[in-house]
Structure formats: structure tokens, C-alpha cells
Short mmCIF file of C-alpha atoms in Angstrom, two decimals:
data_model
loop_
_atom_site.label_atom_id
_atom_site.label_comp_id
_atom_site.label_asym_id
_atom_site.label_seq_id
_atom_site.Cartn_x
_atom_site.Cartn_y
_atom_site.Cartn_z
CA ALA A 1 0.29 -0.15 0.20
CA GLN A 2 1.09 3.59 -0.68
CA LYS A 3 2.10 5.50 2.51
CA ILE A 4 3.27 8.96 3.74
CA THR A 5 4.88 8.90 7.33
CA GLN A 6 5.35 11.81 9.09
CA THR A 7 6.53 10.73 12.50
CA GLN A 8 7.09 14.28 14.23
CA PRO A 9 3.36 16.18 15.38
CA GLY A 10 5.30 19.27 16.15
CA MET A 11 9.02 20.94 15.93
CA PHE A 12 10.59 23.64 17.52
CA VAL A 13 13.79 25.35 16.25
CA GLN A 14 15.48 28.60 17.16
CA GLU A 15 15.38 31.78 14.62
CA LYS A 16 18.18 31.35 12.27
CA GLU A 17 18.90 27.65 12.62
CA ALA A 18 18.02 24.62 10.59
CA VAL A 19 15.79 22.18 11.14
CA THR A 20 14.92 19.04 9.24
CA LEU A 21 11.42 17.69 8.68
CA ASP A 22 11.13 14.03 8.62
CA CYS A 23 9.45 11.78 5.78
CA THR A 24 9.48 8.46 5.23
CA TYR A 25 7.55 6.91 2.03
CA ASP A 26 6.04 3.07 1.02
CA THR A 27 5.32 2.30 -2.55
CA SER A 28 6.62 -0.36 -5.00
CA ASP A 29 6.37 1.90 -7.96
CA GLN A 30 9.69 2.86 -9.59
CA SER A 31 8.22 6.10 -10.93
CA TYR A 32 7.26 8.39 -7.91
CA GLY A 33 7.57 12.37 -7.17
CA LEU A 34 7.75 13.76 -3.68
CA PHE A 35 6.29 16.97 -2.62
CA TRP A 36 6.49 19.54 0.43
CA TYR A 37 3.97 21.84 0.86
CA LYS A 38 3.68 24.57 3.76
CA GLN A 39 0.10 25.44 5.61
CA PRO A 40 0.39 28.71 7.31
CA SER A 41 -2.51 29.14 9.88
CA SER A 42 -4.41 31.01 7.33
CA GLY A 43 -4.84 28.17 5.23
CA GLU A 44 -3.62 28.11 2.05
CA MET A 45 -1.36 25.55 0.81
CA ILE A 46 1.86 26.61 -0.74
CA PHE A 47 4.03 24.32 -2.50
CA LEU A 48 7.71 24.22 -1.67
CA ILE A 49 9.36 21.67 -3.51
CA TYR A 50 9.68 18.51 -5.50
CA GLN A 51 11.84 15.78 -5.80
CA GLY A 52 11.30 13.04 -8.58
CA SER A 53 12.14 9.52 -7.93
CA TYR A 54 14.93 9.45 -10.87
CA ASP A 55 16.20 12.91 -10.06
CA GLU A 56 20.05 11.77 -9.08
CA GLN A 57 20.40 14.88 -7.36
CA ASN A 58 18.67 16.16 -3.90
CA ALA A 59 16.32 19.69 -5.23
CA THR A 60 17.04 22.77 -3.61
CA GLU A 61 14.80 25.68 -3.80
CA GLY A 62 16.40 28.45 -1.87
CA ARG A 63 16.18 28.04 2.03
CA TYR A 64 14.72 24.71 1.34
CA SER A 65 16.31 21.48 0.38
CA LEU A 66 15.12 17.93 0.25
CA ASN A 67 17.37 15.09 1.30
CA PHE A 68 16.18 11.95 -0.34
CA GLN A 69 17.40 8.66 0.35
CA LYS A 70 15.66 6.48 -1.91
CA ALA A 71 17.10 3.57 -0.56
CA ARG A 72 15.88 4.47 2.93
CA LYS A 73 12.41 5.60 1.43
CA SER A 74 13.07 8.91 3.15
CA ALA A 75 12.56 12.45 1.78
CA ASN A 76 12.86 14.73 4.52
CA LEU A 77 12.92 18.90 4.51
CA VAL A 78 15.83 20.69 5.30
CA ILE A 79 15.08 24.48 6.01
CA SER A 80 18.21 26.65 6.06
CA ALA A 81 18.33 29.53 8.39
CA SER A 82 14.76 29.52 9.97
CA GLN A 83 12.78 32.50 10.14
CA LEU A 84 9.29 33.57 12.29
CA GLY A 85 7.55 33.02 9.13
CA ASP A 86 8.20 29.63 8.86
CA SER A 87 6.24 29.03 11.52
CA ALA A 88 3.34 26.50 9.79
CA MET A 89 2.14 22.93 9.27
CA TYR A 90 4.00 21.00 6.62
CA PHE A 91 2.80 18.21 4.62
CA CYS A 92 4.74 15.49 2.92
CA ALA A 93 3.02 14.13 -0.03
CA MET A 94 3.44 11.52 -2.64
CA ARG A 95 2.26 10.72 -6.58
CA LEU A 96 2.86 7.90 -8.13
CA THR A 97 3.75 9.26 -11.64
CA LEU A 98 3.02 6.10 -13.90
CA ARG A 99 -0.47 5.57 -12.52
CA ALA A 100 -3.88 6.59 -14.64
CA GLY A 101 -6.59 8.85 -13.96
CA ASN A 102 -7.56 8.92 -10.59
CA ASN A 103 -4.53 6.78 -9.32
CA ARG A 104 -2.18 10.16 -10.16
CA LYS A 105 -3.84 11.41 -6.74
CA LEU A 106 -1.34 13.33 -4.03
CA ILE A 107 -0.85 10.70 -1.21
CA TRP A 108 -0.35 12.72 1.72
CA GLY A 109 1.15 12.60 5.27
CA LEU A 110 -0.31 13.80 8.57
CA GLY A 111 1.92 16.92 9.05
CA THR A 112 4.46 18.43 11.04
CA SER A 113 3.78 21.61 13.09
CA LEU A 114 6.81 23.67 13.35
CA ALA A 115 7.35 26.55 15.30
CA VAL A 116 10.13 29.21 15.25
CA ASN A 117 11.19 30.70 18.21
CA PRO A 118 12.83 34.17 18.60
CA SER B 1 1.54 28.33 -12.89
CA ALA B 2 -1.66 28.53 -12.35
CA VAL B 3 -3.68 30.79 -9.84
CA ILE B 4 -6.87 29.23 -8.38
CA SER B 5 -9.66 31.16 -6.43
CA GLN B 6 -12.74 29.97 -4.64
CA LYS B 7 -15.63 31.26 -3.45
CA PRO B 8 -16.96 31.46 -0.67
CA SER B 9 -14.06 32.23 1.38
CA ARG B 10 -15.97 31.03 4.83
CA ASP B 11 -19.54 30.93 5.57
CA ILE B 12 -21.90 29.59 8.61
CA CYS B 13 -24.43 27.36 7.73
CA GLN B 14 -27.48 25.92 9.49
CA ARG B 15 -27.87 22.07 9.70
CA GLY B 16 -29.97 20.45 6.60
CA THR B 17 -28.84 23.27 3.89
CA SER B 18 -26.97 22.96 1.18
CA LEU B 19 -23.80 25.15 -0.08
CA THR B 20 -21.88 25.33 -3.13
CA ILE B 21 -18.05 25.86 -3.17
CA GLN B 22 -17.12 27.20 -6.70
CA CYS B 23 -13.46 26.74 -7.95
CA GLN B 24 -12.38 28.70 -10.80
CA VAL B 25 -8.58 28.37 -12.38
CA ASP B 26 -6.99 31.36 -14.45
CA SER B 27 -5.38 28.51 -16.95
CA GLN B 28 -6.50 25.23 -18.31
CA VAL B 29 -5.89 22.14 -16.09
CA THR B 30 -5.79 18.48 -16.71
CA MET B 31 -7.42 17.49 -13.33
CA MET B 32 -9.37 19.12 -10.76
CA PHE B 33 -9.57 17.88 -7.16
CA TRP B 34 -11.57 18.69 -4.21
CA TYR B 35 -10.27 18.22 -0.59
CA ARG B 36 -11.27 18.33 2.84
CA GLN B 37 -9.44 19.18 5.95
CA GLN B 38 -10.92 18.93 9.12
CA PRO B 39 -9.31 20.83 12.35
CA GLY B 40 -5.70 20.28 12.63
CA GLN B 41 -5.86 17.36 10.29
CA SER B 42 -4.47 16.07 6.91
CA LEU B 43 -5.75 16.63 3.92
CA THR B 44 -8.42 13.88 2.64
CA LEU B 45 -9.25 13.95 -0.95
CA ILE B 46 -13.17 13.42 -1.55
CA ALA B 47 -13.19 13.45 -5.52
CA THR B 48 -11.49 13.88 -8.56
CA ALA B 49 -13.33 15.87 -10.68
CA ASN B 50 -13.43 15.41 -14.13
CA GLN B 51 -14.31 17.35 -17.29
CA GLY B 52 -17.52 16.33 -19.05
CA SER B 53 -18.56 13.46 -17.04
CA GLU B 54 -19.28 11.73 -13.34
CA ALA B 55 -16.25 12.84 -10.96
CA THR B 56 -14.23 9.73 -9.42
CA TYR B 57 -15.14 9.97 -5.56
CA GLU B 58 -12.98 7.95 -2.97
CA SER B 59 -14.22 5.60 -0.60
CA GLY B 60 -16.55 7.29 2.04
CA PHE B 61 -17.81 10.08 0.03
CA VAL B 62 -20.47 9.82 -2.25
CA ILE B 63 -22.49 11.86 -5.10
CA ASP B 64 -25.66 12.43 -3.12
CA LYS B 65 -23.56 14.04 -0.17
CA PHE B 66 -20.93 15.79 -2.35
CA PRO B 67 -22.10 16.46 -5.92
CA ILE B 68 -19.15 18.19 -8.34
CA SER B 69 -19.15 19.28 -11.91
CA ARG B 70 -16.89 20.74 -13.95
CA PRO B 71 -18.40 21.56 -17.05
CA ASN B 72 -15.07 22.54 -18.72
CA LEU B 73 -11.12 22.90 -18.39
CA THR B 74 -11.15 25.55 -15.65
CA PHE B 75 -14.28 25.58 -13.25
CA SER B 76 -15.62 23.06 -10.67
CA THR B 77 -18.31 23.08 -8.34
CA LEU B 78 -18.56 21.48 -5.40
CA THR B 79 -21.59 21.40 -2.99
CA VAL B 80 -21.85 20.02 0.44
CA SER B 81 -25.80 18.71 0.17
CA ASN B 82 -28.01 18.16 3.94
CA MET B 83 -25.12 19.69 6.29
CA SER B 84 -24.43 18.52 9.65
CA PRO B 85 -22.06 20.02 11.87
CA GLU B 86 -19.61 17.23 11.31
CA ASP B 87 -19.05 18.62 7.63
CA SER B 88 -17.60 21.66 9.57
CA SER B 89 -14.28 21.58 7.56
CA ILE B 90 -11.77 23.68 5.22
CA TYR B 91 -12.38 22.45 1.30
CA LEU B 92 -10.00 23.10 -1.12
CA CYS B 93 -9.76 22.90 -4.81
CA SER B 94 -6.66 22.07 -6.24
CA ALA B 95 -5.37 21.78 -10.09
CA TRP B 96 -2.70 19.77 -11.86
CA THR B 97 -2.22 20.84 -15.43
CA GLY B 98 -0.57 16.97 -16.22
CA GLY B 99 1.57 16.00 -18.80
CA SER B 100 5.44 16.68 -17.45
CA SER B 101 4.52 19.17 -15.03
CA TYR B 102 4.33 18.00 -11.24
CA GLU B 103 3.35 20.70 -9.72
CA GLN B 104 0.00 20.76 -8.06
CA TYR B 105 -1.76 24.04 -6.94
CA PHE B 106 -4.35 25.17 -4.31
CA GLY B 107 -6.79 27.56 -4.13
CA PRO B 108 -7.17 29.83 -0.60
CA GLY B 109 -9.60 27.12 0.55
CA THR B 110 -13.60 27.71 1.97
CA ARG B 111 -13.97 27.65 5.47
CA LEU B 112 -17.30 26.18 6.73
CA THR B 113 -18.70 25.96 9.63
CA VAL B 114 -22.35 24.16 10.46
CA THR B 115 -24.59 24.96 13.23
#
């Protein structure tokens, strides 16, 4: 069965420090994509970063990087130099890219609440 | 990229009534989705809105309760019918352009409170 696991319900980090949010996934498919989204208290879902299963390099987008370890089936999000505005819920998700139709839906983790302390 | 708008942004409704949520995308997209997010929870997919045909519902969601329309490639509606307090949630519209694009976009959500 396809599944995303986020084991950290809540995390705290000091402003300007780096933080790693954990995500492990389970699939027998060889082709898939992994996503991280941020949801601030206002409710909108903000796309942060994407990693394809065949991408050889870890994805990076500004202060966000994805530590992709395929053999361990992990896709941890690293936020460098945390800012107060990074306080939000963070969701990891997976899409199975060779599936058709409705089976291309995103599979979501339960999320991690990040609080950045001043 | 795609920009998604939803109407209404929030509503307070009485038990037993229905509410229709509109979702408009600023460009044509292959797939549109409707999600529900209950307080403090992750996203739950209600259905995939198919252009010109019936929506594909996830387990636990039925057309009579959540009828969905998608008349074209940029617009969809979700109706929450015969509402009860358990339907109080954020409802999110989402869109994926498909093909080689991977990014899936989300609307700002509709916060529904049923009293």
C-alpha cells in the first residue's frame, strides 16, 4: 500500500537555525514524485519543493532542500536559516507518476507543526 | 503556474442546508480535485472532478452528499448537501496541469462552519 509517514507531530527551532522535517514513504512503484507543502495558519497550501524518483541530485529551492535517500525511502525537508514566518504546518506528499487517471492523486502525510522561536 | 480562486472564502450554514463552493483556475488544467481538511488534520481527497463526466469519488464519499460539476477545463463546483456539524471543515480545490508538469496548485480554501 502507498503511504506517507511523518513521525514528528510538532517541532521547535530557534530563529536562524536549520531544521529537518522527516518524511518516509512506502511504495513498490519505481516512478514517483515527492512533494513538500507549507500551510500557514491562514490555510492556503503553498508548494515548496519537488523531488522525482529518478532525479540524481537532491532538490533545492532557496532555503529549502530535500534530503532524498531512495534506499531508505526517506525525503526529509531541510529548512536553513529559519525565519519566524516559517512557523506553519508542513505536509509531505507523494504522487505515483506512472499511474493513470484517479490513481495519480497525491498521497498525504499527517503533517508536522513547526514553531520558530525568536 | 496556475492561480486558483474559490468562492465563498468562508460561510456559516445551518444544519440541513446545502452550500455550493466554486473553484476557478486561471488556465486550463488536466485534473481538478476537491479536498476536505478537518481542524488539525491532514488533507482528505473527496473526489477527482472530471471534465464532461461524473466525478471519481474516494472511499467514504458519495455523489448524493458531495455532488461535483466540472463543465470545462477551468471551473468546478462542489456542493455539500444536507449539512451537519460534522461537515465543518476547510474545503480546498486543487488543480494539476498534467503531462510533464509536476506541480499541483491549491486554492485558498473555503472555511465552512455548520451550526
